[in-house]
Amino acid sequence: MPQVPQTFFDALAVRTWCGLALRALGRAREEIDAINVYPVADGDTGTNLYLTMESAVAAVEAVFAGHGTLTEQKPPLADAVRAMAHGALIGARGNSGTILAQLLRGMAQVLAADGETAHTDGEGLRLALRRAADSARHAVAHPVEGTVLSVASAAADAADHTDGDCGTVARAAYEGACAALAATPGQLAVLERAGVVDAGGRGLVAVLAALVETFTGEVPVFGAHARVAVDVTHDVTHARVEAVFASGSLDVPSGAHDVPSDATDVTLCEDGPEAVQEGGPAFEVIYLLEADDSAVTRLRERLDALGDSLVVVGGDGLWNVHVHVDDAGAAVEAGVEAGRPHRIRITHFGLGDVHTTGAERPPRERAQRAVVAVVPGEGLAGLYGEAGATTVLARPGEPPASGELVAAVRRAHAREVVLLPNDAELRHTAAAAAEQARAEGIRVALIPTRSAVQGIAALAVHEPERRFDEDVVSMTSAAGATRYAEVAVAERQSWTMAGICQAGDVLGLVDGDVAVIGADVTATARAVLDRMLAAGGELVTLVLGDEAPASVADILEIHVRESYLAVDTVVYRGGRQGALLLIGVE
């Protein structure tokens, strides 16, 4: 269906652009992955760009959804662009995704400067593109020409010399970017040797093409002159990516174990041997960092001395840090000294024996079956992990994207996978991830668990030795027989099934709907538990968040023991899980 063009750059245009950019990156993802040779030939630039934009889209959609509950009018432009930038920041993957996040942040700084403005025109878009290019270049410790930075600067230069509306400016930026992209092999020797254009720049061209479509309704034709020898590298690169998926796990590097466990959730990945550039660092380290500006200035200096490909983006107390190093532990420890790092991701570009001798290691044999589960807190991640599940951590306000779930399915390295989303809001995301994994030859069954306590019930009856269909049926039955509830604090005034709640009220939600509004956590939890056990039950599962009162578990256990005969209670610590308390009754 042809896109309805947007006259001005307003919140709706932001939403449209993000959605079109995500679709464009999805279509170009494999092509971009295939030409990824700089700074490390690890074949994931297209995927990283897609996951970064997917996070931006989710944040913008959340703003529209939240605004829609209060008024039928669209949100202000400032709210939409800030959400876009924040979503990209927290979801940024790899060198390319981190730079894309800074490009979007730079645009947002201009477009949100006047928080009351409903929209901007071509002049505002020109200024935003210039700020984007300049801020991205500033975020990279040692900018290199022939990369996405050159493409972004060329787009901004072309826009600077154009008068007109947003559509005219967007088209000029796109054409300038295309010309710059075609020139990248002449600026960077590694691209010329491989016969390809810069992968990150190719992704930015796709994003700018979506911007043109947003304002004109027309999809610009990406010139063949900017696609250099893609087909030649495609098979080789994807063979390398397949080797990545078949590789084994990696132990935490020396020093990384010194990071406080309550500040981190570490994902370790391992790429194929071809990913290592001769003489280059062995690890890619990425993490979100909560720190003030002065601490980040010192962090940049320390990381710059440790490695290369350093990109630090963000601001206002939240940063995304990306660096290639030989000592991953030291890079993480530098983050600990600067502030609070979390969502740490360490990727090993090659095995030690491969890195030093060029030898190859046979691929690890796939397991027959695995369980992949989304969990809301570190405590539950540990519990699920002990039960053998591969986990994806969903922090409050930061739901995982479908690409993260696909990556977890691949990490599980099994022929058959049972996927537990543990959140009703993740149903479509999990379904998309399952479909993509099936396309890669993995047999995936999605059990629509709506709470982590339903996932616990499903995992308790999981038997890998059974036939796959029988195991799935048993797990589905156990999850479906588990009623779930949570106790949380209301963030704002709103209408609920139990009446009007005020900010700060304690809410008891049963099966997703507010059933109890109270002022005390323990009393509200007891009321919720009584409602659930009125219909019967044999086992109560309590998962306590860090913010829950220390005594609530003991009080509820005593209440169940004294009021309900033959009902057992188990208690788990969930960590920072958003809700004060999760309750399951089965």
Coordinates of C-alpha atoms in Angstrom, one line a residue:
M1 CA 0.0 0.0 0.0
P2 CA 1.5 3.4 -0.9
Q3 CA 2.6 5.5 2.0
V4 CA 0.5 8.6 2.8
P5 CA 3.1 11.4 2.8
Q6 CA 3.6 13.6 5.8
T7 CA 3.8 17.4 5.2
F8 CA 5.6 18.3 8.4
F9 CA 8.0 16.5 10.7
D10 CA 5.6 15.8 13.6
A11 CA 5.1 12.9 16.0
L12 CA 3.1 10.9 13.4
A13 CA 6.0 11.4 10.9
V14 CA 8.4 10.1 13.5
R15 CA 6.3 7.0 14.0
T16 CA 5.9 6.5 10.3
W17 CA 9.6 7.0 9.6
C18 CA 10.7 4.5 12.3
G19 CA 8.3 1.9 11.1
L20 CA 9.4 2.3 7.5
A21 CA 13.1 2.3 8.5
L22 CA 12.6 -0.9 10.4
R23 CA 11.0 -2.6 7.3
A24 CA 13.7 -1.3 5.1
L25 CA 16.5 -2.6 7.4
G26 CA 14.6 -5.9 7.6
R27 CA 14.6 -6.2 3.8
A28 CA 18.3 -5.2 3.5
R29 CA 19.5 -7.1 6.6
E30 CA 21.1 -10.1 4.9
E31 CA 22.7 -7.9 2.2
I32 CA 24.2 -5.6 4.8
D33 CA 25.4 -8.6 6.9
A34 CA 27.1 -10.0 3.8
I35 CA 29.2 -6.9 3.1
N36 CA 30.2 -6.3 6.7
V37 CA 34.1 -6.3 6.7
Y38 CA 34.9 -3.3 8.8
P39 CA 35.8 -2.7 11.6
V40 CA 35.4 -6.5 12.2
A41 CA 34.2 -8.9 9.5
D42 CA 31.7 -10.6 11.8
G43 CA 28.7 -10.5 9.4
D44 CA 26.2 -8.8 11.8
T45 CA 26.0 -5.1 10.9
G46 CA 22.6 -5.5 9.2
T47 CA 21.2 -7.4 12.2
N48 CA 22.6 -5.0 14.7
L49 CA 21.0 -2.0 12.8
Y50 CA 17.7 -3.8 12.6
L51 CA 17.7 -4.6 16.4
T52 CA 18.6 -1.1 17.3
M53 CA 15.8 0.4 15.1
E54 CA 13.4 -2.3 16.5
S55 CA 14.0 -1.0 20.0
A56 CA 13.4 2.6 18.8
V57 CA 10.1 1.6 17.2
A58 CA 9.0 -0.1 20.4
A59 CA 9.7 3.0 22.4
V60 CA 7.8 5.3 20.0
E61 CA 4.8 2.9 19.9
A62 CA 4.8 3.0 23.7
V63 CA 4.6 6.8 23.7
F64 CA 1.6 6.7 21.3
A65 CA -0.1 3.9 23.4
G66 CA 0.4 5.8 26.6
H67 CA -0.7 9.1 25.1
G68 CA -3.8 7.4 23.7
T69 CA -5.1 6.5 27.1
L70 CA -5.2 10.2 28.1
T71 CA -6.3 12.0 24.9
E72 CA -7.2 11.2 21.4
Q73 CA -4.6 13.7 20.1
K74 CA -1.2 12.6 19.0
P75 CA 1.8 13.2 21.4
P76 CA 4.1 16.2 21.0
L77 CA 7.0 15.9 18.6
A78 CA 9.4 16.2 21.5
D79 CA 8.0 13.2 23.2
A80 CA 8.2 11.1 20.1
V81 CA 11.8 11.9 19.1
R82 CA 13.0 11.5 22.7
A83 CA 11.4 8.1 22.9
M84 CA 13.0 7.2 19.5
A85 CA 16.4 8.2 20.7
H86 CA 16.1 6.5 24.1
G87 CA 14.8 3.3 22.6
A88 CA 17.7 3.2 20.2
L89 CA 20.1 3.9 23.0
I90 CA 19.0 1.1 25.2
G91 CA 18.7 -1.3 22.3
A92 CA 21.9 -0.4 20.4
R93 CA 23.9 -3.4 19.1
G94 CA 27.4 -3.4 17.8
N95 CA 29.5 -0.6 16.5
S96 CA 26.9 0.3 13.8
G97 CA 23.9 0.2 16.0
T98 CA 25.6 2.4 18.6
I99 CA 26.4 5.0 16.0
L100 CA 22.8 4.9 14.6
A101 CA 21.6 5.5 18.2
Q102 CA 23.8 8.6 18.4
L103 CA 22.5 9.8 15.0
L104 CA 18.9 9.6 16.2
R105 CA 19.9 11.2 19.5
G106 CA 21.5 14.1 17.6
M107 CA 18.3 14.6 15.6
A108 CA 16.2 14.5 18.8
Q109 CA 18.3 17.1 20.5
V110 CA 17.2 19.6 17.7
L111 CA 13.7 18.4 17.2
A112 CA 12.9 18.4 20.9
A113 CA 14.6 21.7 21.7
D114 CA 11.2 23.4 22.0
G115 CA 9.1 20.9 23.9
E116 CA 5.9 22.6 22.9
T117 CA 6.4 22.6 19.1
A118 CA 3.9 20.3 17.4
H119 CA 6.0 20.0 14.2
T120 CA 9.0 21.3 12.3
D121 CA 9.7 22.1 8.6
G122 CA 12.5 21.6 6.2
E123 CA 14.8 24.0 8.0
G124 CA 14.3 22.0 11.3
L125 CA 15.1 18.8 9.5
R126 CA 18.3 20.3 8.0
L127 CA 19.5 21.3 11.4
A128 CA 18.6 17.9 12.8
L129 CA 20.6 16.1 10.2
R130 CA 23.6 18.3 10.8
R131 CA 23.5 17.8 14.5
A132 CA 23.1 14.0 14.0
A133 CA 26.2 13.8 11.8
D134 CA 28.3 16.0 14.1
S135 CA 27.3 14.2 17.3
A136 CA 27.9 10.8 15.8
R137 CA 31.4 11.8 14.7
H138 CA 32.1 13.3 18.2
A139 CA 31.0 10.0 19.8
V140 CA 33.6 8.0 18.0
A141 CA 37.0 8.2 19.6
H142 CA 39.0 8.0 16.3
P143 CA 36.7 8.7 13.3
V144 CA 37.6 6.9 10.1
E145 CA 36.6 8.1 6.6
G146 CA 34.8 5.6 4.3
T147 CA 32.4 4.6 7.1
V148 CA 28.9 5.4 8.1
L149 CA 30.3 8.7 9.6
S150 CA 31.3 9.8 6.0
V151 CA 27.9 8.9 4.7
A152 CA 26.1 10.8 7.5
S153 CA 28.3 13.9 7.0
A154 CA 27.6 13.8 3.2
A155 CA 23.8 13.5 3.9
A156 CA 24.0 16.5 6.2
D157 CA 26.1 18.5 3.7
A158 CA 23.6 17.9 0.9
A159 CA 20.7 18.9 3.1
D160 CA 22.6 22.1 4.1
H161 CA 22.6 23.2 0.4
T162 CA 18.9 22.5 -0.2
D163 CA 15.9 24.8 0.3
G164 CA 12.4 23.4 0.5
D165 CA 10.0 21.3 2.5
C166 CA 10.9 18.2 4.5
G167 CA 10.5 15.9 1.5
T168 CA 12.9 18.0 -0.6
V169 CA 15.5 18.0 2.2
A170 CA 15.1 14.3 2.9
R171 CA 15.6 13.5 -0.8
A172 CA 18.7 15.6 -1.0
A173 CA 20.2 14.0 2.1
Y174 CA 19.4 10.5 0.7
E175 CA 21.1 11.3 -2.6
G176 CA 24.1 12.8 -0.9
A177 CA 24.3 9.6 1.2
C178 CA 24.1 7.4 -1.8
A179 CA 27.0 9.2 -3.5
A180 CA 29.1 9.0 -0.4
L181 CA 28.4 5.4 0.1
A182 CA 29.5 4.6 -3.5
A183 CA 32.8 6.4 -2.7
T184 CA 33.6 4.4 0.5
P185 CA 35.7 1.7 -1.2
G186 CA 38.1 4.4 -2.4
Q187 CA 38.4 5.8 1.2
L188 CA 39.0 2.6 3.1
A189 CA 41.4 0.0 1.8
V190 CA 39.7 -3.0 3.5
L191 CA 36.5 -2.2 1.6
E192 CA 38.4 -1.9 -1.7
R193 CA 40.1 -5.2 -1.2
A194 CA 36.8 -6.9 -0.4
G195 CA 35.0 -5.1 -3.3
V196 CA 32.2 -3.8 -1.1
V197 CA 30.8 -0.6 0.2
D198 CA 30.6 0.2 3.9
A199 CA 27.9 -1.9 5.6
G200 CA 27.0 0.7 8.2
G201 CA 26.7 3.4 5.5
R202 CA 24.5 1.0 3.5
G203 CA 22.2 0.7 6.5
L204 CA 22.0 4.5 6.9
V205 CA 21.0 4.9 3.2
A206 CA 18.1 2.5 3.9
V207 CA 17.1 4.6 6.9
L208 CA 17.2 7.8 4.8
A209 CA 15.3 6.2 2.1
A210 CA 12.5 5.5 4.6
L211 CA 12.7 9.2 5.5
V212 CA 12.1 10.2 1.9
E213 CA 9.2 7.8 1.7
T214 CA 7.7 9.3 4.9
F215 CA 7.5 12.8 3.4
T216 CA 6.9 12.0 -0.3
G217 CA 5.1 8.6 -0.3
E218 CA 7.6 7.4 -2.8
V219 CA 10.2 4.7 -2.3
P220 CA 13.5 5.9 -3.8
V221 CA 15.3 3.4 -6.0
F222 CA 18.7 2.5 -4.5
G223 CA 21.1 2.8 -7.3
A224 CA 23.1 -0.2 -8.5
H225 CA 26.2 1.9 -8.4
A226 CA 26.1 1.8 -4.6
R227 CA 26.0 -2.0 -4.5
V228 CA 29.5 -3.2 -5.0
A229 CA 30.1 -7.0 -5.4
V230 CA 27.5 -7.9 -2.8
D231 CA 26.8 -11.2 -4.5
V232 CA 30.5 -12.2 -4.5
T233 CA 30.7 -12.0 -0.7
H234 CA 27.2 -13.2 0.2
D235 CA 27.8 -16.9 0.4
V236 CA 31.2 -16.6 2.1
T237 CA 29.9 -14.3 4.8
H238 CA 26.8 -16.3 5.5
A239 CA 28.9 -19.4 5.8
R240 CA 30.8 -17.5 8.5
V241 CA 27.5 -16.5 10.2
E242 CA 26.4 -20.1 10.2
A243 CA 29.6 -21.0 11.9
V244 CA 28.9 -18.5 14.6
F245 CA 25.5 -20.1 15.4
A246 CA 27.2 -23.5 15.7
S247 CA 30.0 -22.3 18.0
G248 CA 30.3 -23.1 21.7
S249 CA 30.0 -21.0 24.8
L250 CA 32.7 -18.8 26.2
D251 CA 33.9 -18.4 29.8
V252 CA 33.9 -15.0 31.4
P253 CA 37.3 -13.4 30.7
S254 CA 39.7 -12.6 33.5
G255 CA 38.5 -9.7 35.6
A256 CA 34.9 -9.7 34.5
H257 CA 33.8 -11.8 37.5
D258 CA 34.8 -8.9 39.8
V259 CA 31.7 -6.9 38.6
P260 CA 29.0 -6.8 41.3
S261 CA 26.4 -9.3 40.5
D262 CA 23.5 -7.0 41.3
A263 CA 24.7 -4.5 38.7
T264 CA 24.9 -6.7 35.7
D265 CA 23.4 -9.2 33.4
V266 CA 26.2 -10.5 31.1
T267 CA 25.6 -12.1 27.7
L268 CA 28.6 -13.9 26.2
C269 CA 28.7 -14.6 22.5
E270 CA 31.3 -16.1 20.3
D271 CA 32.0 -15.5 16.6
G272 CA 33.7 -17.6 14.0
P273 CA 37.5 -17.4 13.4
E274 CA 37.2 -15.3 10.3
A275 CA 35.8 -12.5 12.4
V276 CA 39.2 -11.7 13.8
Q277 CA 41.1 -9.0 12.0
E278 CA 44.8 -9.8 11.9
G279 CA 46.4 -8.1 14.9
G280 CA 43.0 -6.8 16.2
P281 CA 41.5 -7.1 19.6
A282 CA 39.8 -10.3 20.6
F283 CA 36.7 -9.0 22.3
E284 CA 33.8 -6.7 21.6
V285 CA 32.4 -5.2 24.9
I286 CA 29.1 -3.3 25.0
Y287 CA 27.1 -2.2 28.0
L288 CA 24.6 0.4 29.2
L289 CA 26.1 2.7 31.8
E290 CA 24.5 4.9 34.4
A291 CA 27.0 7.7 35.1
D292 CA 27.5 11.4 35.1
D293 CA 29.3 13.3 32.4
S294 CA 32.6 13.8 34.2
A295 CA 32.9 10.1 34.9
V296 CA 32.3 9.3 31.2
T297 CA 35.0 11.7 30.1
R298 CA 37.5 9.7 32.3
L299 CA 36.0 6.4 31.0
R300 CA 36.6 7.4 27.4
E301 CA 40.3 8.1 28.1
R302 CA 40.7 4.7 29.9
L303 CA 38.9 2.7 27.2
D304 CA 40.8 4.4 24.4
A305 CA 44.0 3.2 26.0
L306 CA 42.7 -0.3 26.3
G307 CA 41.5 -0.9 22.7
D308 CA 39.9 0.5 19.6
S309 CA 36.6 1.1 17.8
L310 CA 35.5 3.1 20.9
V311 CA 32.1 4.6 20.7
V312 CA 30.3 6.2 23.7
V313 CA 26.9 7.6 23.0
G314 CA 24.1 9.0 25.2
G315 CA 23.8 11.6 27.9
D316 CA 21.6 12.7 30.8
G317 CA 23.0 10.0 33.0
L318 CA 22.5 7.0 30.6
W319 CA 25.2 5.9 28.1
N320 CA 25.8 3.1 25.7
V321 CA 29.5 2.0 25.6
H322 CA 31.1 0.0 22.8
V323 CA 34.8 -0.9 22.5
H324 CA 37.0 -3.7 21.0
V325 CA 39.6 -4.9 23.5
D326 CA 41.9 -7.8 24.4
D327 CA 41.1 -7.5 28.1
A328 CA 37.3 -7.6 28.4
G329 CA 37.4 -7.7 32.1
A330 CA 39.4 -4.4 32.3
A331 CA 36.8 -2.8 30.0
V332 CA 34.0 -3.8 32.3
E333 CA 35.8 -2.8 35.4
A334 CA 36.4 0.6 33.9
G335 CA 32.6 0.9 33.6
V336 CA 32.2 -0.1 37.2
E337 CA 34.5 2.6 38.3
A338 CA 32.6 5.2 36.2
G339 CA 29.1 4.2 37.4
R340 CA 26.7 1.3 37.1
P341 CA 27.1 -0.9 34.0
H342 CA 24.3 -3.3 33.1
R343 CA 23.1 -5.3 30.1
I344 CA 26.8 -6.2 29.5
R345 CA 27.5 -8.1 26.2
I346 CA 30.9 -9.6 25.6
T347 CA 31.5 -11.1 22.1
H348 CA 34.7 -13.1 21.4
F349 CA 35.8 -12.6 17.8
G350 CA 37.6 -15.9 17.7
L351 CA 38.7 -18.9 19.8
G352 CA 42.1 -18.6 21.4
D353 CA 43.7 -21.4 19.3
V354 CA 42.2 -20.0 16.2
H355 CA 43.4 -16.5 17.0
T356 CA 46.9 -17.6 17.5
T357 CA 47.4 -20.5 15.1
G358 CA 44.6 -20.3 12.6
A359 CA 43.5 -23.8 13.5
E360 CA 39.8 -24.8 13.3
R361 CA 37.6 -26.4 15.9
P362 CA 34.8 -28.8 14.9
P363 CA 31.3 -27.3 15.5
R364 CA 29.6 -28.2 18.8
E365 CA 26.9 -30.9 18.5
R366 CA 23.4 -29.5 18.9
A367 CA 21.3 -30.6 21.8
Q368 CA 18.0 -32.3 21.0
R369 CA 15.8 -29.9 23.0
A370 CA 16.1 -26.7 25.0
V371 CA 13.8 -24.1 26.7
V372 CA 14.2 -20.4 26.1
A373 CA 12.4 -18.1 28.6
V374 CA 12.0 -14.4 29.1
V375 CA 12.4 -13.5 32.7
P376 CA 11.7 -10.2 34.5
G377 CA 14.5 -10.3 37.1
E378 CA 18.0 -11.6 37.8
G379 CA 16.8 -13.9 40.6
L380 CA 14.4 -15.6 38.2
A381 CA 17.1 -15.8 35.5
G382 CA 19.2 -17.8 38.0
L383 CA 16.3 -20.0 38.9
Y384 CA 15.4 -20.7 35.2
G385 CA 19.1 -21.2 34.4
E386 CA 19.5 -23.8 37.1
A387 CA 16.6 -25.7 35.6
G388 CA 18.5 -25.7 32.3
A389 CA 16.7 -22.9 30.4
T390 CA 18.4 -20.2 28.3
T391 CA 17.1 -16.9 29.5
V392 CA 16.5 -13.4 28.2
L393 CA 16.3 -10.7 30.8
A394 CA 13.4 -8.2 30.4
R395 CA 14.1 -5.2 32.6
P396 CA 11.2 -2.9 33.6
G397 CA 10.3 -0.7 30.6
E398 CA 12.8 -2.5 28.4
P399 CA 11.0 -5.5 26.8
P400 CA 13.2 -7.6 24.6
A401 CA 12.9 -7.3 20.8
S402 CA 12.2 -10.3 18.5
G403 CA 15.9 -10.3 17.4
E404 CA 17.0 -10.9 21.1
L405 CA 14.7 -13.9 21.3
V406 CA 16.0 -15.3 18.0
A407 CA 19.5 -14.8 19.3
A408 CA 18.6 -16.7 22.5
V409 CA 17.1 -19.6 20.5
R410 CA 20.3 -19.8 18.5
R411 CA 22.4 -19.6 21.7
A412 CA 20.4 -22.6 23.1
H413 CA 21.9 -24.5 20.2
A414 CA 19.2 -27.2 20.0
R415 CA 17.1 -28.9 17.3
E416 CA 13.9 -28.3 19.2
V417 CA 13.1 -25.3 21.3
V418 CA 10.2 -24.5 23.7
L419 CA 9.8 -20.7 23.9
L420 CA 8.2 -19.1 27.0
P421 CA 7.6 -15.4 26.6
N422 CA 6.1 -15.1 30.2
D423 CA 4.3 -11.8 29.3
A424 CA 1.1 -11.3 27.4
E425 CA 2.6 -8.1 25.8
L426 CA 5.3 -10.2 24.2
R427 CA 3.0 -12.6 22.4
H428 CA 3.5 -11.0 18.9
T429 CA 7.2 -10.5 19.5
A430 CA 7.7 -14.1 20.5
A431 CA 5.6 -15.3 17.6
A432 CA 7.8 -13.3 15.2
A433 CA 10.9 -14.8 16.8
A434 CA 9.6 -18.3 16.6
E435 CA 8.8 -17.9 12.9
Q436 CA 12.2 -16.6 12.1
A437 CA 13.9 -19.5 14.0
R438 CA 11.7 -22.0 12.1
A439 CA 12.9 -20.5 8.9
E440 CA 16.4 -21.4 10.0
G441 CA 15.5 -25.0 10.5
I442 CA 14.8 -25.0 14.2
R443 CA 11.7 -26.7 15.5
V444 CA 10.1 -24.1 17.8
A445 CA 6.9 -24.4 20.0
L446 CA 5.6 -21.2 21.5
I447 CA 3.8 -21.7 24.8
P448 CA 1.8 -18.4 25.5
T449 CA 2.8 -18.0 29.1
R450 CA 1.6 -14.6 30.4
S451 CA 3.7 -14.6 33.7
A452 CA 7.0 -15.9 34.9
V453 CA 5.1 -18.1 37.5
Q454 CA 3.3 -19.8 34.6
G455 CA 6.8 -20.4 33.1
I456 CA 8.0 -21.9 36.4
A457 CA 5.0 -24.3 36.3
A458 CA 5.8 -25.3 32.7
L459 CA 9.5 -25.8 33.4
A460 CA 8.7 -28.0 36.4
V461 CA 7.1 -30.6 34.1
H462 CA 9.5 -30.3 31.2
E463 CA 11.1 -33.7 30.3
P464 CA 13.5 -33.5 27.4
E465 CA 13.4 -37.3 26.9
R466 CA 9.7 -37.3 26.0
R467 CA 8.5 -36.8 22.4
F468 CA 8.5 -33.1 21.5
D469 CA 4.7 -32.9 21.1
E470 CA 4.0 -34.6 24.3
D471 CA 6.4 -32.4 26.2
V472 CA 4.9 -29.3 24.8
V473 CA 1.4 -30.4 25.6
S474 CA 2.4 -31.2 29.2
M475 CA 4.1 -27.9 29.7
T476 CA 1.2 -26.0 28.1
S477 CA -1.2 -27.8 30.4
A478 CA 0.8 -26.9 33.5
A479 CA 1.1 -23.3 32.5
G480 CA -2.6 -23.0 31.7
A481 CA -3.6 -24.5 35.0
T482 CA -1.6 -21.8 36.9
R483 CA -3.5 -18.7 37.8
Y484 CA -1.2 -15.7 38.1
A485 CA -1.2 -12.3 39.8
E486 CA 1.1 -9.5 40.7
V487 CA 1.3 -6.7 43.2
A488 CA 2.6 -3.4 42.0
V489 CA 2.5 0.3 42.7
A490 CA 0.4 2.6 40.5
E491 CA 2.5 5.2 38.6
R492 CA -0.4 7.5 37.8
Q493 CA -4.1 8.0 38.2
S494 CA -6.1 5.8 35.9
W495 CA -9.4 3.9 35.5
T496 CA -9.3 0.2 36.4
M497 CA -11.7 -2.8 36.7
A498 CA -11.7 -2.2 40.5
G499 CA -12.3 1.6 40.2
I500 CA -10.1 4.7 40.0
C501 CA -6.6 4.4 41.4
Q502 CA -4.2 7.2 42.4
A503 CA -0.4 7.4 41.9
G504 CA 1.2 5.5 44.7
D505 CA -1.8 3.1 45.3
V506 CA -0.9 -0.6 45.7
L507 CA -2.6 -2.6 43.0
G508 CA -3.4 -6.3 43.0
L509 CA -3.7 -7.7 39.5
V510 CA -5.2 -11.1 38.9
D511 CA -4.8 -12.6 35.4
G512 CA -3.8 -9.1 34.1
D513 CA -6.7 -7.1 35.4
V514 CA -6.7 -4.9 38.6
A515 CA -8.8 -6.7 41.2
V516 CA -7.7 -5.0 44.4
I517 CA -6.7 -1.4 45.1
G518 CA -5.1 -0.9 48.5
A519 CA -2.6 1.2 50.5
D520 CA -0.6 -1.6 52.1
V521 CA 1.5 -4.1 50.2
T522 CA 1.0 -7.0 52.6
A523 CA -2.8 -6.5 53.0
T524 CA -3.3 -6.1 49.2
A525 CA -1.3 -9.3 48.6
R526 CA -3.3 -11.2 51.1
A527 CA -6.5 -10.1 49.6
V528 CA -5.3 -11.1 46.1
L529 CA -4.2 -14.5 47.4
D530 CA -7.6 -15.1 49.1
R531 CA -9.4 -14.3 45.8
M532 CA -7.2 -16.8 43.9
L533 CA -7.4 -19.6 46.5
A534 CA -11.2 -19.2 46.7
A535 CA -11.3 -21.2 43.5
G536 CA -9.0 -23.9 44.9
G537 CA -5.4 -24.7 44.6
E538 CA -2.6 -27.0 45.8
L539 CA 0.6 -24.9 45.4
V540 CA 1.2 -21.2 45.9
T541 CA 4.3 -19.7 44.3
L542 CA 5.6 -16.3 45.5
V543 CA 8.3 -14.4 43.7
L544 CA 9.5 -11.4 45.7
G545 CA 11.0 -8.3 44.0
D546 CA 13.7 -6.2 45.6
E547 CA 11.3 -3.5 46.6
A548 CA 8.9 -5.8 48.4
P549 CA 8.7 -5.6 52.3
A550 CA 11.0 -8.1 53.9
S551 CA 8.2 -9.6 56.0
V552 CA 5.6 -10.1 53.3
A553 CA 6.6 -13.7 52.3
D554 CA 6.6 -14.9 55.9
I555 CA 3.2 -13.4 56.6
L556 CA 1.6 -14.8 53.4
E557 CA 3.1 -18.3 54.1
I558 CA 1.6 -18.3 57.6
H559 CA -1.7 -17.1 56.2
V560 CA -1.8 -19.9 53.6
R561 CA -0.8 -22.5 56.2
E562 CA -3.4 -21.4 58.7
S563 CA -6.3 -20.7 56.3
Y564 CA -5.9 -23.3 53.5
L565 CA -5.3 -26.9 54.4
A566 CA -3.0 -29.0 52.1
V567 CA -1.8 -26.0 50.2
D568 CA 2.0 -25.7 50.0
T569 CA 3.9 -22.4 49.5
V570 CA 7.3 -21.9 47.7
V571 CA 9.2 -18.6 47.7
Y572 CA 11.7 -17.3 45.2
R573 CA 13.7 -14.0 45.1
G574 CA 13.2 -12.3 41.7
G575 CA 15.5 -9.3 42.1
R576 CA 14.7 -6.1 40.2
Q577 CA 11.6 -7.5 38.4
G578 CA 9.3 -4.4 38.2
A579 CA 6.4 -5.9 40.3
L580 CA 6.7 -6.0 44.0
L581 CA 5.4 -9.5 44.1
L582 CA 4.4 -12.2 41.6
I583 CA 1.9 -14.9 42.7
G584 CA 1.1 -18.2 41.1
V585 CA -1.6 -20.7 42.2
E586 CA -1.8 -24.1 40.7

